[in-house]
Amino acid sequence: TQLLEQSPQFLSIQEGENLTVYCNSSSVFSSLQWYRQEPGEGPVLLVTVVTGGEVKKLKRLTFQFGDARKDSSLHITAAQPGDTGLYLCAGGEGGSEKLVFGKGTKLTVNP
Amino acid sequence: GAVVSQHPSWVICKSGTSVKIECRSLDFQATTMFWYRQFPKQSLMLMATSNEGSKATYEQGVEKDKFLINHASLTLSTLTVTSAHPEDSSFYICSASTDYNEQFFGPGTRLTVL
């Protein structure tokens, strides 16, 4: 079974700070997706990366897929209170439509 | 695009009753839908994979007779929790898969069994 380790598990920062969330595995994934989930709601897809070394930017969020497609990172610049939420990474297993989810990073951005 | 709805958003029922949750892909056809369960402050746990017109594939440890899944069309899958008990209380989330293997999630259903 493929596993995804997310770190840190919890992160509490002040508005305006930068942060990075990591998602690591010993397995290769065909794709890597990042989601953000708010309490009582379903996860919302932020980005999908499929190519090793790929970097995608979404406003203040930068996503990177490792060259070997075993790890990924999410960097947020100048965090805002609206960024608060649970960030989940999920890896696509080759030949399967199932996703393997990390345990999530609970981010709190204090005003 | 890629909007998934769930109904109901929350339900409270008595122990021993059955509860049906609907999952619909509103603006795309999904050959595959997934059902997850999420406990407080935890990540998503995949319960089953549902393909239109065929039997669902359940993950290890998930009772197929307790959690009945029906995927009658390319836009609708249902999860029925049969003879619900308090330990079945949880947040149930469905997702629908696109041709690009991306999963789009519904808003979730909060089930409370008294």
Short mmCIF file of C-alpha atoms in Angstrom, two decimals:
data_model
loop_
_atom_site.label_atom_id
_atom_site.label_comp_id
_atom_site.label_asym_id
_atom_site.label_seq_id
_atom_site.Cartn_x
_atom_site.Cartn_y
_atom_site.Cartn_z
CA THR A 1 0.00 0.00 0.00
CA GLN A 2 1.33 3.39 -0.96
CA LEU A 3 1.53 5.95 1.84
CA LEU A 4 1.81 9.71 1.83
CA GLU A 5 3.38 11.47 4.80
CA GLN A 6 2.39 15.08 5.27
CA SER A 7 4.25 17.54 7.42
CA PRO A 8 3.78 19.48 9.49
CA GLN A 9 0.54 18.13 10.90
CA PHE A 10 -0.36 21.49 12.46
CA LEU A 11 0.82 24.97 11.60
CA SER A 12 -0.20 28.24 13.23
CA ILE A 13 1.28 31.42 11.80
CA GLN A 14 0.67 35.15 11.65
CA GLU A 15 -0.81 36.92 8.67
CA GLY A 16 1.86 37.86 6.17
CA GLU A 17 4.22 34.99 6.91
CA ASN A 18 5.29 32.39 4.37
CA LEU A 19 4.93 28.66 4.86
CA THR A 20 5.64 25.34 3.17
CA VAL A 21 3.77 22.07 3.54
CA TYR A 22 5.42 18.84 2.50
CA CYS A 23 4.03 15.59 1.15
CA ASN A 24 6.46 12.66 0.94
CA SER A 25 6.36 9.04 -0.06
CA SER A 26 8.69 6.18 -0.89
CA SER A 27 6.39 5.31 -3.79
CA VAL A 28 6.03 6.86 -7.20
CA PHE A 29 2.69 8.44 -8.03
CA SER A 30 1.24 9.03 -11.47
CA SER A 31 -0.26 12.31 -10.28
CA LEU A 32 -0.42 14.40 -7.14
CA GLN A 33 -3.35 16.54 -6.12
CA TRP A 34 -3.66 19.17 -3.42
CA TYR A 35 -6.97 19.92 -1.75
CA ARG A 36 -8.13 22.45 0.83
CA GLN A 37 -10.95 21.56 3.17
CA GLU A 38 -12.86 23.79 5.55
CA PRO A 39 -14.75 22.41 8.57
CA GLY A 40 -18.02 20.73 7.64
CA GLU A 41 -17.33 20.90 3.92
CA GLY A 42 -15.88 18.66 1.26
CA PRO A 43 -12.30 19.09 -0.01
CA VAL A 44 -11.82 21.54 -2.86
CA LEU A 45 -9.28 20.69 -5.53
CA LEU A 46 -6.50 23.28 -5.76
CA VAL A 47 -4.15 21.75 -8.31
CA THR A 48 -3.08 18.56 -10.04
CA VAL A 49 0.54 17.92 -10.99
CA VAL A 50 1.53 15.03 -13.19
CA THR A 51 5.06 15.65 -14.49
CA GLY A 52 8.20 15.19 -12.39
CA GLY A 53 9.70 18.58 -11.56
CA GLU A 54 6.51 20.39 -12.47
CA VAL A 55 5.81 23.71 -10.77
CA LYS A 56 2.38 25.31 -10.77
CA LYS A 57 1.37 28.66 -9.35
CA LEU A 58 -2.06 29.68 -8.18
CA LYS A 59 -1.88 33.30 -7.01
CA ARG A 60 0.09 33.12 -3.74
CA LEU A 61 0.27 29.32 -3.78
CA THR A 62 3.14 27.46 -5.47
CA PHE A 63 2.98 23.71 -5.95
CA GLN A 64 5.92 21.53 -6.89
CA PHE A 65 6.08 17.88 -7.86
CA GLY A 66 9.40 16.18 -7.16
CA ASP A 67 11.55 15.02 -10.04
CA ALA A 68 11.00 11.38 -9.08
CA ARG A 69 7.27 11.93 -8.54
CA LYS A 70 7.53 10.73 -4.95
CA ASP A 71 7.08 14.02 -3.16
CA SER A 72 5.41 17.39 -3.45
CA SER A 73 5.34 20.71 -1.67
CA LEU A 74 2.90 23.55 -1.28
CA HIS A 75 4.30 26.99 -0.55
CA ILE A 76 2.09 29.89 0.47
CA THR A 77 3.43 33.41 0.30
CA ALA A 78 2.12 36.15 2.57
CA ALA A 79 -0.51 33.97 4.17
CA GLN A 80 -3.90 35.45 4.91
CA PRO A 81 -6.63 34.41 7.39
CA GLY A 82 -8.65 33.16 4.45
CA ASP A 83 -5.98 30.52 3.82
CA THR A 84 -6.94 28.80 7.07
CA GLY A 85 -8.03 25.23 6.52
CA LEU A 86 -6.98 21.60 6.22
CA TYR A 87 -4.61 21.00 3.32
CA LEU A 88 -4.59 17.48 1.94
CA CYS A 89 -2.28 15.97 -0.60
CA ALA A 90 -3.45 12.94 -2.55
CA GLY A 91 -1.52 10.69 -4.89
CA GLY A 92 -2.90 8.89 -7.87
CA GLU A 93 -1.88 5.26 -8.11
CA GLY A 94 -0.85 4.14 -11.57
CA GLY A 95 -3.52 2.01 -13.22
CA SER A 96 -6.11 2.93 -10.62
CA GLU A 97 -8.54 5.78 -10.21
CA LYS A 98 -8.15 5.65 -6.43
CA LEU A 99 -6.33 8.37 -4.53
CA VAL A 100 -4.07 7.86 -1.55
CA PHE A 101 -4.52 10.69 0.93
CA GLY A 102 -2.05 12.17 3.34
CA LYS A 103 -3.26 12.87 6.87
CA GLY A 104 -3.45 16.57 6.21
CA THR A 105 -1.94 19.77 7.50
CA LYS A 106 -4.18 21.97 9.59
CA LEU A 107 -3.18 25.56 8.87
CA THR A 108 -4.32 28.48 11.01
CA VAL A 109 -3.43 32.00 9.91
CA ASN A 110 -3.97 34.51 12.68
CA PRO A 111 -4.81 38.14 11.81
CA GLY B 1 -17.44 23.21 -13.84
CA ALA B 2 -16.99 19.85 -12.08
CA VAL B 3 -19.63 20.39 -9.43
CA VAL B 4 -20.70 17.56 -7.18
CA SER B 5 -23.70 17.76 -4.87
CA GLN B 6 -24.73 15.64 -1.92
CA HIS B 7 -28.09 15.28 -0.26
CA PRO B 8 -28.89 15.57 2.52
CA SER B 9 -26.19 17.78 4.01
CA TRP B 10 -27.02 16.50 7.47
CA VAL B 11 -29.30 13.85 8.90
CA ILE B 12 -30.20 12.67 12.38
CA CYS B 13 -31.79 9.26 12.74
CA LYS B 14 -32.65 6.71 15.36
CA SER B 15 -30.57 3.60 15.90
CA GLY B 16 -31.74 0.73 13.70
CA THR B 17 -33.06 2.85 10.84
CA SER B 18 -31.55 3.12 7.36
CA VAL B 19 -30.32 6.33 5.79
CA LYS B 20 -29.76 7.03 2.11
CA ILE B 21 -27.26 9.63 0.90
CA GLU B 22 -27.25 10.82 -2.71
CA CYS B 23 -24.24 12.01 -4.67
CA ARG B 24 -24.71 13.75 -8.01
CA SER B 25 -22.28 15.13 -10.55
CA LEU B 26 -24.11 18.19 -11.83
CA ASP B 27 -22.19 19.26 -14.93
CA PHE B 28 -20.25 16.20 -16.04
CA GLN B 29 -20.66 12.48 -16.37
CA ALA B 30 -18.67 10.43 -13.92
CA THR B 31 -18.01 6.81 -14.70
CA THR B 32 -16.51 6.42 -11.27
CA MET B 33 -17.60 7.78 -7.93
CA PHE B 34 -16.02 7.26 -4.55
CA TRP B 35 -17.39 7.22 -1.02
CA TYR B 36 -15.28 8.36 1.88
CA ARG B 37 -15.75 8.60 5.60
CA GLN B 38 -14.03 11.23 7.69
CA PHE B 39 -13.69 11.25 11.46
CA PRO B 40 -13.11 14.51 13.34
CA LYS B 41 -9.68 16.01 12.75
CA GLN B 42 -8.66 13.10 10.52
CA SER B 43 -8.10 12.60 6.85
CA LEU B 44 -10.45 10.87 4.43
CA MET B 45 -10.87 7.13 4.55
CA LEU B 46 -11.95 5.51 1.30
CA MET B 47 -14.89 3.19 1.80
CA ALA B 48 -15.70 2.06 -1.72
CA THR B 49 -15.32 2.74 -5.41
CA SER B 50 -18.51 2.87 -7.40
CA ASN B 51 -18.73 2.32 -11.15
CA GLU B 52 -21.87 2.98 -13.15
CA GLY B 53 -23.77 -0.19 -13.87
CA SER B 54 -21.59 -2.51 -11.85
CA LYS B 55 -21.12 -3.58 -8.26
CA ALA B 56 -19.11 -1.35 -6.00
CA THR B 57 -15.63 -2.33 -4.87
CA TYR B 58 -15.29 -2.06 -1.12
CA GLU B 59 -12.11 -1.37 0.79
CA GLN B 60 -10.88 -3.89 3.31
CA GLY B 61 -12.81 -3.73 6.55
CA VAL B 62 -15.88 -2.00 5.09
CA GLU B 63 -19.03 -4.08 5.41
CA LYS B 64 -20.76 -4.22 2.04
CA ASP B 65 -24.05 -5.36 3.58
CA LYS B 66 -24.04 -2.40 5.92
CA PHE B 67 -23.05 0.26 3.42
CA LEU B 68 -25.05 -0.39 0.26
CA ILE B 69 -23.89 1.49 -2.81
CA ASN B 70 -25.85 1.88 -6.00
CA HIS B 71 -24.53 3.69 -9.08
CA ALA B 72 -27.56 3.76 -11.34
CA SER B 73 -26.43 6.41 -13.81
CA LEU B 74 -23.38 8.40 -14.86
CA THR B 75 -24.45 11.26 -12.61
CA LEU B 76 -25.89 9.56 -9.53
CA SER B 77 -24.54 7.27 -6.84
CA THR B 78 -26.24 6.49 -3.54
CA LEU B 79 -24.92 5.21 -0.24
CA THR B 80 -27.38 3.57 2.13
CA VAL B 81 -26.32 3.02 5.70
CA THR B 82 -28.47 0.11 6.82
CA SER B 83 -29.50 -0.50 10.43
CA ALA B 84 -27.49 2.49 11.53
CA HIS B 85 -25.90 2.55 14.97
CA PRO B 86 -24.23 5.39 16.89
CA GLU B 87 -20.78 4.20 15.79
CA ASP B 88 -21.84 4.91 12.20
CA SER B 89 -22.10 8.60 13.04
CA SER B 90 -19.59 10.37 10.86
CA PHE B 91 -19.03 12.77 7.98
CA TYR B 92 -19.60 10.98 4.67
CA ILE B 93 -18.17 12.52 1.51
CA CYS B 94 -18.51 11.41 -2.08
CA SER B 95 -16.35 12.33 -5.04
CA ALA B 96 -16.67 11.94 -8.78
CA SER B 97 -13.82 11.28 -11.12
CA THR B 98 -13.28 13.03 -14.44
CA ASP B 99 -11.58 11.68 -17.53
CA TYR B 100 -8.33 13.19 -16.23
CA ASN B 101 -8.48 11.14 -13.03
CA GLU B 102 -9.13 14.21 -10.93
CA GLN B 103 -11.64 13.77 -8.14
CA PHE B 104 -14.13 16.46 -7.30
CA PHE B 105 -15.80 16.21 -3.93
CA GLY B 106 -19.29 16.82 -2.73
CA PRO B 107 -19.93 19.03 0.31
CA GLY B 108 -20.38 16.04 2.61
CA THR B 109 -23.21 14.63 4.72
CA ARG B 110 -23.10 14.75 8.50
CA LEU B 111 -24.82 11.62 9.88
CA THR B 112 -25.76 11.46 13.53
CA VAL B 113 -27.29 8.26 14.85
CA LEU B 114 -29.01 8.54 18.20
#
